[in-house]
C-alpha positions as a printed NumPy array, in Angstrom:
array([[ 41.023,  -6.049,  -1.381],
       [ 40.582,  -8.278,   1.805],
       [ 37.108,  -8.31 ,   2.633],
       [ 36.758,  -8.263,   6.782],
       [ 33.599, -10.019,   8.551],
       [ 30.827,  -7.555,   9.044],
       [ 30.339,  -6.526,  12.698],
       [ 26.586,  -5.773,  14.041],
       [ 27.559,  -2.303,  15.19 ],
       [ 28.622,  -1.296,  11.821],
       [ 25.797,  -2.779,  10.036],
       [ 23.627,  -0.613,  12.188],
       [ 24.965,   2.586,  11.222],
       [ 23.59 ,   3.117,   8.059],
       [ 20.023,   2.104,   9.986],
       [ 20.927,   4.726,  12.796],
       [ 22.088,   7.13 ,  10.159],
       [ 18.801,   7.104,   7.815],
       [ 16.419,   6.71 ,  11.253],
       [ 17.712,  10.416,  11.862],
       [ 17.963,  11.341,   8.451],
       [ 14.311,  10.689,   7.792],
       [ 12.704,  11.895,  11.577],
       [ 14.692,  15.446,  10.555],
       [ 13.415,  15.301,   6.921],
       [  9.515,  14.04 ,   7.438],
       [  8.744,  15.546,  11.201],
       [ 10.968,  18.887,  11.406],
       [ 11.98 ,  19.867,   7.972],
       [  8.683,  18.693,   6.128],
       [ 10.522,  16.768,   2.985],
       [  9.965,  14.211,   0.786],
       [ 11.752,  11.403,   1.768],
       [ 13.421,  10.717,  -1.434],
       [ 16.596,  12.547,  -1.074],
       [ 16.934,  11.908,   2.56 ],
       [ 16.786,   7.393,   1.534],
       [ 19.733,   8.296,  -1.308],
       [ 21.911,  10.564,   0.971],
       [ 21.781,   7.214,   3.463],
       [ 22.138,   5.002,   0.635],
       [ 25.581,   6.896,  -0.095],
       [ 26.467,   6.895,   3.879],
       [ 25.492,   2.997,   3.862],
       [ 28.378,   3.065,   0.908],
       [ 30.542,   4.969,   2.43 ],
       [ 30.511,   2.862,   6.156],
       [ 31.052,  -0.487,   3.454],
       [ 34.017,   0.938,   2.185],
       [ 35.833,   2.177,   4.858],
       [ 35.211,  -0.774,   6.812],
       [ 36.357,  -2.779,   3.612],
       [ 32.992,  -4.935,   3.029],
       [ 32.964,  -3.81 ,  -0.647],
       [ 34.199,  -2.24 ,  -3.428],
       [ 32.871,   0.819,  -5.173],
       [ 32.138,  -1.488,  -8.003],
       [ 30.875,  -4.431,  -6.271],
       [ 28.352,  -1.821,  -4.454],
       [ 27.287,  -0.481,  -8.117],
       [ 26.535,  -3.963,  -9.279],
       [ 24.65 ,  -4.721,  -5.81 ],
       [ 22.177,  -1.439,  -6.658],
       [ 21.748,  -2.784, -10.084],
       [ 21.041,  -5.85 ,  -9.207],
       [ 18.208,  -5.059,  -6.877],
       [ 16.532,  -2.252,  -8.881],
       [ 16.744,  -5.249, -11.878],
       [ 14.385,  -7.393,  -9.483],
       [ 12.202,  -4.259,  -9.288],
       [ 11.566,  -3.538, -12.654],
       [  8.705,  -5.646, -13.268],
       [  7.018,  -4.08 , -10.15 ],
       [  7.792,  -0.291, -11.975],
       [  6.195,  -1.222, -14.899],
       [  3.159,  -2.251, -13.428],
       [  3.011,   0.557, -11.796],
       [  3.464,   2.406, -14.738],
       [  0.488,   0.756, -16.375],
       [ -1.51 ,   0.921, -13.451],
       [ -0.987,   5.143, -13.39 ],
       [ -2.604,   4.5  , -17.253],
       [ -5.428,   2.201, -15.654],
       [ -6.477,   5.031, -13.316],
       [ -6.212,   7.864, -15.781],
       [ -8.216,   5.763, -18.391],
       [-10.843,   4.597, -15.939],
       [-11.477,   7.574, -14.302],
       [-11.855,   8.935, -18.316],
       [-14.246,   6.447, -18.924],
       [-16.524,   6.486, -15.833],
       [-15.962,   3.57 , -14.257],
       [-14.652,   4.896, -11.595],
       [-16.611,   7.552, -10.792],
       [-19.549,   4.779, -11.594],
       [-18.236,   2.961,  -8.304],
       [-18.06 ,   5.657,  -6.042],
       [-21.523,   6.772,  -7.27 ],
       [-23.496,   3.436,  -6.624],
       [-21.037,   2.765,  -3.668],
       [-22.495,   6.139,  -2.157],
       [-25.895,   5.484,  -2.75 ],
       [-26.257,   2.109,  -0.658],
       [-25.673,   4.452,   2.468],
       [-28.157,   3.335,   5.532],
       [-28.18 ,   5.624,   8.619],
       [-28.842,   2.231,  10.729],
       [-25.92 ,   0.508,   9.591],
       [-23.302,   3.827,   9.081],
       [-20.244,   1.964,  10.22 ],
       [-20.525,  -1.271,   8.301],
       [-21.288,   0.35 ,   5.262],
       [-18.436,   3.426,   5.865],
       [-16.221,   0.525,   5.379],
       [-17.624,  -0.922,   2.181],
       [-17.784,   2.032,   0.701],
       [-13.853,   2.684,   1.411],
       [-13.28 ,  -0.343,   0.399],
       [-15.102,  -0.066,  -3.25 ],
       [-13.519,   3.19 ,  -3.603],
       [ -9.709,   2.181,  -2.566],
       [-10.073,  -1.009,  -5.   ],
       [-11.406,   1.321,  -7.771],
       [ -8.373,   3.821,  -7.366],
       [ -5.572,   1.721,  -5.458],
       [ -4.997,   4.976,  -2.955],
       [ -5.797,   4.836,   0.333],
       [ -4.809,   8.402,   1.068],
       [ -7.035,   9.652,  -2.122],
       [ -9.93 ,   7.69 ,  -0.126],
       [ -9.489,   8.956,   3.405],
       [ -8.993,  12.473,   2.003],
       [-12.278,  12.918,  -0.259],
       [-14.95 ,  10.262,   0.177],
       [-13.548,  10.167,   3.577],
       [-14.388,  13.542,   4.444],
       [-17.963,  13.568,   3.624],
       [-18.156,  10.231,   5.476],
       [-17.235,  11.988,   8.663],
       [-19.673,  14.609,   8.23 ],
       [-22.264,  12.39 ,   7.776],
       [-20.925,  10.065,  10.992],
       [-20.779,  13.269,  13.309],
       [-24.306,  14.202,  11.782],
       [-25.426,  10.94 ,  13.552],
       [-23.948,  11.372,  16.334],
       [-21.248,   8.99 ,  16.436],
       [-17.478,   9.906,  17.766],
       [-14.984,  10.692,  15.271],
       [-12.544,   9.087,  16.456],
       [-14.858,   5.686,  15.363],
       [-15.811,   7.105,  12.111],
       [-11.93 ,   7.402,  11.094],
       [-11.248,   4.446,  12.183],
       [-14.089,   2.573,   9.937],
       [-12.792,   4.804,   7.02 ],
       [ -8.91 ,   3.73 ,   7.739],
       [-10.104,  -0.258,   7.799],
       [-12.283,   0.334,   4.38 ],
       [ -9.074,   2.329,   2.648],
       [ -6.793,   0.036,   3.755],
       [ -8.879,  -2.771,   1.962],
       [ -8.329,  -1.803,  -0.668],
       [ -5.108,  -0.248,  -0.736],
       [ -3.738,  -3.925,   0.141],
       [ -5.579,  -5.987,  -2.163],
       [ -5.914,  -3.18 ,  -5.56 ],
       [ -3.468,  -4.396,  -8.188],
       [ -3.61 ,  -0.494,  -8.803],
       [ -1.995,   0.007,  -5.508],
       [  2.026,   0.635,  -5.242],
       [  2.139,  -1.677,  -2.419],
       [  0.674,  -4.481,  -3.285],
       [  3.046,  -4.585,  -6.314],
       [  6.176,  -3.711,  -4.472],
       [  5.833,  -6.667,  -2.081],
       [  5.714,  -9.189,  -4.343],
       [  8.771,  -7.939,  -6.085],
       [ 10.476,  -7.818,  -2.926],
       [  9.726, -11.358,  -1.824],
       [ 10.069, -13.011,  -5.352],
       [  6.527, -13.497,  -5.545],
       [  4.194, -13.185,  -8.965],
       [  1.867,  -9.738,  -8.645],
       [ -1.428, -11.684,  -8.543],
       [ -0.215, -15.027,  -6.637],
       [  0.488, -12.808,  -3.859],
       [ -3.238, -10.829,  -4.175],
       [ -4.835, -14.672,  -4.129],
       [ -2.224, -15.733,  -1.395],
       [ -3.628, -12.412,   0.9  ],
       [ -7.32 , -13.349,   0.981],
       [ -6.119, -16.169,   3.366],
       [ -5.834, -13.542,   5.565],
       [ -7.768, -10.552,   4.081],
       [-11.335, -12.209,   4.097],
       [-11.361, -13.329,   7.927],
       [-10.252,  -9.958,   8.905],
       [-12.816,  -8.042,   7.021],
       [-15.127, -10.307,   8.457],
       [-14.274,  -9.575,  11.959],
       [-13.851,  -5.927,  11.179],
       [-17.672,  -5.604,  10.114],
       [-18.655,  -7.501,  12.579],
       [-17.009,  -5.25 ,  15.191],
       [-18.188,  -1.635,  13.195],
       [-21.803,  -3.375,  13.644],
       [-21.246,  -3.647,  17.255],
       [-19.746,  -0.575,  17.754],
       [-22.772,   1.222,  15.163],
       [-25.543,  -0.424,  17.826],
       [-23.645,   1.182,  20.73 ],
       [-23.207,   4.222,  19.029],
       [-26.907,   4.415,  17.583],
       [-28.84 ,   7.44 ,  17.733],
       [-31.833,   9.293,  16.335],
       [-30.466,  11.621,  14.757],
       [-31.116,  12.612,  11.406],
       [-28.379,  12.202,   8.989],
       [-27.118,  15.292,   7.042],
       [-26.265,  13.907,   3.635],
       [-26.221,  17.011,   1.504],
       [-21.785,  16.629,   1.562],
       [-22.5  ,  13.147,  -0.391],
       [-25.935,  14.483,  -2.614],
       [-23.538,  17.462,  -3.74 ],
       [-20.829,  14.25 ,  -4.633],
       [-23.578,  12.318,  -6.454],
       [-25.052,  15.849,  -8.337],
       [-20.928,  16.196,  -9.56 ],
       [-20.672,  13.014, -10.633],
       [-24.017,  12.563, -12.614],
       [-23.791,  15.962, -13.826],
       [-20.026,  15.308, -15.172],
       [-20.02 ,  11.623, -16.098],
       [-22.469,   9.08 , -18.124],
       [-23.033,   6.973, -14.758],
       [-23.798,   3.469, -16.245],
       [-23.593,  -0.137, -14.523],
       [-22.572,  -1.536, -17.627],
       [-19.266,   0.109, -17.013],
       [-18.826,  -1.624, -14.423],
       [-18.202,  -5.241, -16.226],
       [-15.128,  -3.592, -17.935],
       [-13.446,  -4.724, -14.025],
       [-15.062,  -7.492, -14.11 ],
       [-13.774,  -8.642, -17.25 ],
       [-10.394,  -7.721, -16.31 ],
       [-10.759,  -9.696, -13.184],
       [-11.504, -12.263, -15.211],
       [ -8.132, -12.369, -17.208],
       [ -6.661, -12.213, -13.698],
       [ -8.633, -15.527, -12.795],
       [ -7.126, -16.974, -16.193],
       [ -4.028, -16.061, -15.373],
       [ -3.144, -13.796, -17.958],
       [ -0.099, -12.228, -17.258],
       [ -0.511,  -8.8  , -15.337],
       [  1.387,  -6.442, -17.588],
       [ -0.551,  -7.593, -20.584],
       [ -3.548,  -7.936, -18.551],
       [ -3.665,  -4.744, -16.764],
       [ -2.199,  -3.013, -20.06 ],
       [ -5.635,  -4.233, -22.393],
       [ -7.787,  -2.481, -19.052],
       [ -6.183,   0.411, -19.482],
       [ -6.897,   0.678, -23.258],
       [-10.585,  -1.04 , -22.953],
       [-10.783,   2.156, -20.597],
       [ -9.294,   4.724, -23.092],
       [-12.203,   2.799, -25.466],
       [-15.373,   2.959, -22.886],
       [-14.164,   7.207, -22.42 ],
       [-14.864,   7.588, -26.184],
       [-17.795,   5.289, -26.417],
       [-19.487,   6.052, -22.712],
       [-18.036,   9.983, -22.276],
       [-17.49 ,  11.568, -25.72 ],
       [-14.371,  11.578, -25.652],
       [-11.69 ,  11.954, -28.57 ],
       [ -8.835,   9.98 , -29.426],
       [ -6.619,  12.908, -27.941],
       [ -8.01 ,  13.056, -24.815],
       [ -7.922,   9.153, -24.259],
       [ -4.189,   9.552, -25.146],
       [ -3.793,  12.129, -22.573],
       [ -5.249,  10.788, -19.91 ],
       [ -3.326,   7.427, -19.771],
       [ -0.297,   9.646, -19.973],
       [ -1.226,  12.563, -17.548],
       [ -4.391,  11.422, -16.015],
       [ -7.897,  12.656, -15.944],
       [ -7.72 ,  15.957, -15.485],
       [-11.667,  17.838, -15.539],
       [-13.572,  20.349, -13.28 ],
       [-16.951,  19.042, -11.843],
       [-17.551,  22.072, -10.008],
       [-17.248,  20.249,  -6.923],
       [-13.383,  20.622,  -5.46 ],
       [-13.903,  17.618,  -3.52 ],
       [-14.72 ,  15.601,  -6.307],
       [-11.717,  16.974,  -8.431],
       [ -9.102,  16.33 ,  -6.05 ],
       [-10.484,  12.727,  -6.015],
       [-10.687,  12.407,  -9.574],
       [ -8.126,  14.343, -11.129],
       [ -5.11 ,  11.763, -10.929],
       [ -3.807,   8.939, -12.413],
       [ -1.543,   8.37 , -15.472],
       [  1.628,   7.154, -16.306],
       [  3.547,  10.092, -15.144],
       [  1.251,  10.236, -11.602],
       [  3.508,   7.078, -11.201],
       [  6.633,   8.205, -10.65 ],
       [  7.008,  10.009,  -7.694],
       [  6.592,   6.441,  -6.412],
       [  8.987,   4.435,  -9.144],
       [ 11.813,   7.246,  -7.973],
       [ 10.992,   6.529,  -4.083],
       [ 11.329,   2.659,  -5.524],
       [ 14.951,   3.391,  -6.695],
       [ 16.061,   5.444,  -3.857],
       [ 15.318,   2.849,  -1.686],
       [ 16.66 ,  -0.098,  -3.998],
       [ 19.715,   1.613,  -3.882],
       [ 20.193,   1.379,  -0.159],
       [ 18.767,  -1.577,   0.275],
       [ 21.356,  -2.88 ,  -3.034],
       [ 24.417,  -1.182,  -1.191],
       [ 23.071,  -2.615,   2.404],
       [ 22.863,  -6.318,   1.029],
       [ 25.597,  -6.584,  -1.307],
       [ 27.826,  -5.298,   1.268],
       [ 26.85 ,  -7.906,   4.008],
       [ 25.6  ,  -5.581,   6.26 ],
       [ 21.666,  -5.885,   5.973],
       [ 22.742, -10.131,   5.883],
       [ 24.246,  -9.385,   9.311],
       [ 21.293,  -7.567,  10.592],
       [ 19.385, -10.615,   9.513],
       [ 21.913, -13.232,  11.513],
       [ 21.   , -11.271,  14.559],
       [ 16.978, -11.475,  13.971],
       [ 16.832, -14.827,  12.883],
       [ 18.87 , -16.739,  15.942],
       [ 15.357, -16.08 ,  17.178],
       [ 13.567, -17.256,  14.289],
       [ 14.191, -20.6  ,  14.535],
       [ 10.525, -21.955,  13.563],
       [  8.963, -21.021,  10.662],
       [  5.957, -19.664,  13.05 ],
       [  9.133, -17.766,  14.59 ],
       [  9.998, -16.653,  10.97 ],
       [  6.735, -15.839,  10.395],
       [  6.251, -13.557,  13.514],
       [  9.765, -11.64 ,  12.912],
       [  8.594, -11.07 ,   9.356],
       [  5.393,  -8.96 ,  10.804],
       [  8.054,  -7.645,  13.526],
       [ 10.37 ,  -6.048,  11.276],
       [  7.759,  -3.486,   9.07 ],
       [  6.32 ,  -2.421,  12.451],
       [  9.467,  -1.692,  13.514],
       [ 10.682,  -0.046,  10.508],
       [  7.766,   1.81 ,   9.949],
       [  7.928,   3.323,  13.804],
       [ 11.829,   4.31 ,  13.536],
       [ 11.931,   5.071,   9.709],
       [  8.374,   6.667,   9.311],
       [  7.85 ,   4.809,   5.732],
       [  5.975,   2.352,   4.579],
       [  7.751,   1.692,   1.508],
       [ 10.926,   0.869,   3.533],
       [  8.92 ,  -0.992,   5.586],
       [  8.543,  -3.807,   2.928],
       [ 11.815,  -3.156,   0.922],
       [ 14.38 ,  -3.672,   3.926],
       [ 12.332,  -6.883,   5.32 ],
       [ 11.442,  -8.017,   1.698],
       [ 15.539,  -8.075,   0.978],
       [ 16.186,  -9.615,   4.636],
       [ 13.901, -12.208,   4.764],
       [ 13.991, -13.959,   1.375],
       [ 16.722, -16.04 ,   1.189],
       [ 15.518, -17.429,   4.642],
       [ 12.018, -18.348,   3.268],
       [ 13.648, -19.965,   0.31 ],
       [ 16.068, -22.181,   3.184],
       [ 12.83 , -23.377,   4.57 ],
       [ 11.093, -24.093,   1.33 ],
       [  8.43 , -21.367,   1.91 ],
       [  7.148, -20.078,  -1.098],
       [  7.567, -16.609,  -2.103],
       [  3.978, -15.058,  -1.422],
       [  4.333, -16.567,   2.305],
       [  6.999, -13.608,   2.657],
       [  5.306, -10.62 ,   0.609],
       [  1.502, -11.299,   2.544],
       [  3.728, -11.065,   5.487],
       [  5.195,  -7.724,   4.366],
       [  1.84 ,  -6.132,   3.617],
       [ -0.407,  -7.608,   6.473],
       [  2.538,  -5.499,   8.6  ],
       [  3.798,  -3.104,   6.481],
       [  1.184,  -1.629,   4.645],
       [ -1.477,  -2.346,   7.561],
       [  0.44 ,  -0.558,  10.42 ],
       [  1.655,   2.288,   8.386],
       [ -1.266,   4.683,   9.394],
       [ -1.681,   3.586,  12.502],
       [  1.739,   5.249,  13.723],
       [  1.063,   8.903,  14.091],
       [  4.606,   9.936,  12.887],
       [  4.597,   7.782,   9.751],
       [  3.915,   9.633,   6.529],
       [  0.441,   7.794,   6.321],
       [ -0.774,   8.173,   9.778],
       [  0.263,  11.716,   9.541],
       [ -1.882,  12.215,   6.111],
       [ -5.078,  10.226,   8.043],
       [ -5.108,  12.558,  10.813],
       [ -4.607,  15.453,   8.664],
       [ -7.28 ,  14.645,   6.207],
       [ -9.998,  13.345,   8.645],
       [ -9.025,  15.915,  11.607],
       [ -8.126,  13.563,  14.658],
       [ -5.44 ,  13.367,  16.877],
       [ -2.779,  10.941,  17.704],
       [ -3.137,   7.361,  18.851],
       [ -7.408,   8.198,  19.438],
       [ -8.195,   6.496,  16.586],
       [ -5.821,   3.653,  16.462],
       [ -8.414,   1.315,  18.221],
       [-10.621,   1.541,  16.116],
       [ -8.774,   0.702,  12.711],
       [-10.039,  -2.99 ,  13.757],
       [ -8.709,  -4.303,   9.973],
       [ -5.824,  -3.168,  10.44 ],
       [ -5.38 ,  -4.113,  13.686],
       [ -6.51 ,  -7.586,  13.126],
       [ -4.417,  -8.571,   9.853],
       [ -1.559,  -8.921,  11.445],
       [ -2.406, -10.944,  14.313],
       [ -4.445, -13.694,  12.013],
       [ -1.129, -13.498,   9.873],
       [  0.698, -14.838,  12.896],
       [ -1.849, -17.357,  13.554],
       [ -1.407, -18.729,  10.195],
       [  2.245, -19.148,  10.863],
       [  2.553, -21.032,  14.288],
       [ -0.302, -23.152,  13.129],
       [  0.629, -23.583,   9.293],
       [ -2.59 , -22.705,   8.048],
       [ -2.359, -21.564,   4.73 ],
       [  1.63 , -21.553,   4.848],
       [  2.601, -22.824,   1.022],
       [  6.12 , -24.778,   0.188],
       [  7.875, -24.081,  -2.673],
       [  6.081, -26.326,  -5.616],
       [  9.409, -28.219,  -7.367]])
């Protein structure tokens, strides 16, 4: 078959198509958007063939391909889902949320609203999990002191979002390294360039924004005592469970591979729930298969803590193929490549490259309404371009999540800023302000790229 040149209109139909798709399936119809990303995976397959970019076959091998790049990001993931269920087992999780809760200090609510978020996110690798549980008594408390909600959510988004982007347990900080070529904890090392100034800033402005918002009031704590009584009553709360993530942080720091690494955490967890909790064998099994699953007597406490396991995985491994397979049918037949052409005739610098990089996610996640796409589509579009320039790989994938993962929840129609003004009860665009992390990731991101700070070649 004679292959014609792509044209830009045609490579934007398949975008077009699953921008509808996906604002019918997520904002009217209230699906997942699973089914929705395949049906425009097909369309995208259809438009190649009829325009005669591709064969049927060709197309096939493209998908293949791509999900074969992604497989070392699905079995992390995979592990990580045992991680959670065997460390939640064990107590060190609920261990971190307990001491994290107890630092609290009326004077300094903000600051430590974020810290907290953030111990709790790195602990569990969910933002939403942290918003919707921790998060809740947080704003209680806030309100109890007098301070706007809108400022209390935003504190809460900054501290989940911490950890969300920098937990190896998270799906996004593993998916953006597969998409940019990068290793899983080069890229988490490669973020702090621009992680650590921003959290920086971000407590800095929450302890600006606590002295403005200082009052006398008396703080109402009995949401977070009834947390502490379900934890303590339910789990053998111990600090020494605590140096089981420290010693796994310490393979990380001697680079021991992550599957092997995270893999040894998740059984030294299964180990600690027998040892610490009284567990038996069975249940250790269980719960790096299906997760912790116990009742506390405190719902709020459940929902956080019953989750995790392999199989709490993979709703997000199948949203991972879905959207491999457009994003396999969209490069292999030159249409996503054409896309590119058109973005990077203005990305002639790498600061340029850079800046259309953080661009792109914002963009996807405003039209698409998914965060996930919001690093695959880029990840795929921007790589070989890095590579042209030299850049290494984990230039590309902090990119992707200081955008992607940063401005998911700050668009109200998104799937994520949806959930965070569900859970925390605000309304749209109110609370964006105030998600100062968030907010500032991006822009120090940039900085790094027109100035070169930080900005890595490829090592030969």
């Amino acid at each position: 078959m004679k292959k014609r040149q792509v044209s830009l209109s045609c490579a934007l139909l398949p975008i077009i198509f699953l921008v509808i798709i996906l604002f019918y399936s997520v904002q009217i119809a209230k699906l997942e958007v699973h089914i929705p990303i395949f049906i425009s995976a097909m369309f995208a397959g259809f438009v190649a063939l009829i325009c005669k970019y591709s064969t049927w076959d060709e197309l096939e091998d493209g998908v293949v391909e791509t999900i074969k790049m992604s497989m070392r990001a699905i079995l992390i993931l995979m592990i990580i889902g045992m991680v959670i269920g065997s460390w939640i087992l064990s107590g060190i999780v609920p261990s971190m949320i307990y001491y994290g809760l107890k630092i609290i200090n009326p004077l300094v609510f903000l600051p430590i609203t974020v810290i907290i978020c953030s111990i709790v996110s790195l602990a569990t690798g969910s933002s939403w999990s942290t918003a919707s549980t921790v998060g809740i008594a947080l704003v209680g408390i806030g309100e109890g002191l007098g301070l706007p909600r809108p400022v209390i959510a935003g504190a809460i988004i900054s501290g989940a979002y911490f950890g969300d982007k920098l937990s190896p347990m998270s799906d996004t900080t593993t998916l953006a390294p597969a998409m940019a070529g990068a290793t899983l904890f080069d890229h988490i090392k490669h973020m702090l360039y621009s992680t650590i100034p921003s959290y920086i800033f971000t407590l800095i402005g929450f302890i600006i924004l606590g002295i403005k918002y200082s009052s006398s009031g008396e703080v109402d704590t009995v949401q977070v005592n009834e947390i502490l009584s379900a934890l303590s009553n339910s789990f053998n709360i111990s600090p020494f469970l605590l140096l089981i993530p420290v010693f796994v942080i310490g393979m990380v720091v001697m680079k021991v591979p992550a599957i092997p690494g995270l893999f040894a955490g998740a059984l030294i967890g299964g180990g600690a729930g027998i040892l610490f909790q009284g567990a038996s064998l069975k249940t250790a099994l269980y719960s790096l298969h299906y997760g912790f699953n116990g009742n506390t007597g405190n719902p709020m406490v459940d929902e956080l803590l019953n989750r995790g396991g392999l199989n709490s995985m993979m709703w997000t491994v199948s949203i991972i193929l879905c959207a491999m397979t457009f994003g396999g049918i969209m490069e292999k037949s030159g249409m996503l490549g054409r896309i590119a052409q058109e973005i990077l005739k203005f990305a002639d610098t790498t600061g340029k490259l850079i800046l259309a990089t953080l661009l792109t996610p914002i963009f996807i996640n405003s039209v698409a309404g998914d965060q996930y796409l919001s690093i695959v589509i880029p990840g795929r579009m921007f790589k070989e371009s890095y590579e042209k320039r030299g850049l290494a790989p984990k230039n590309l994938s902090r990119a992707l999540e200081d955008s992607g993962t940063m401005t998911s929840p700050l668009i109200p129609w998104n799937t994520c800023g949806a959930f965070m003004m569900g859970a925390l009860g605000i309304g749209p665009w109110i609370y964006v302000p105030y998600c100062l992390f968030n907010l500032i990731s991006p822009v120090i991101s940039a900085f790094y790229g027109f100035t070169g700070i930080t900005i890595e070649k490829i090592k030969k």
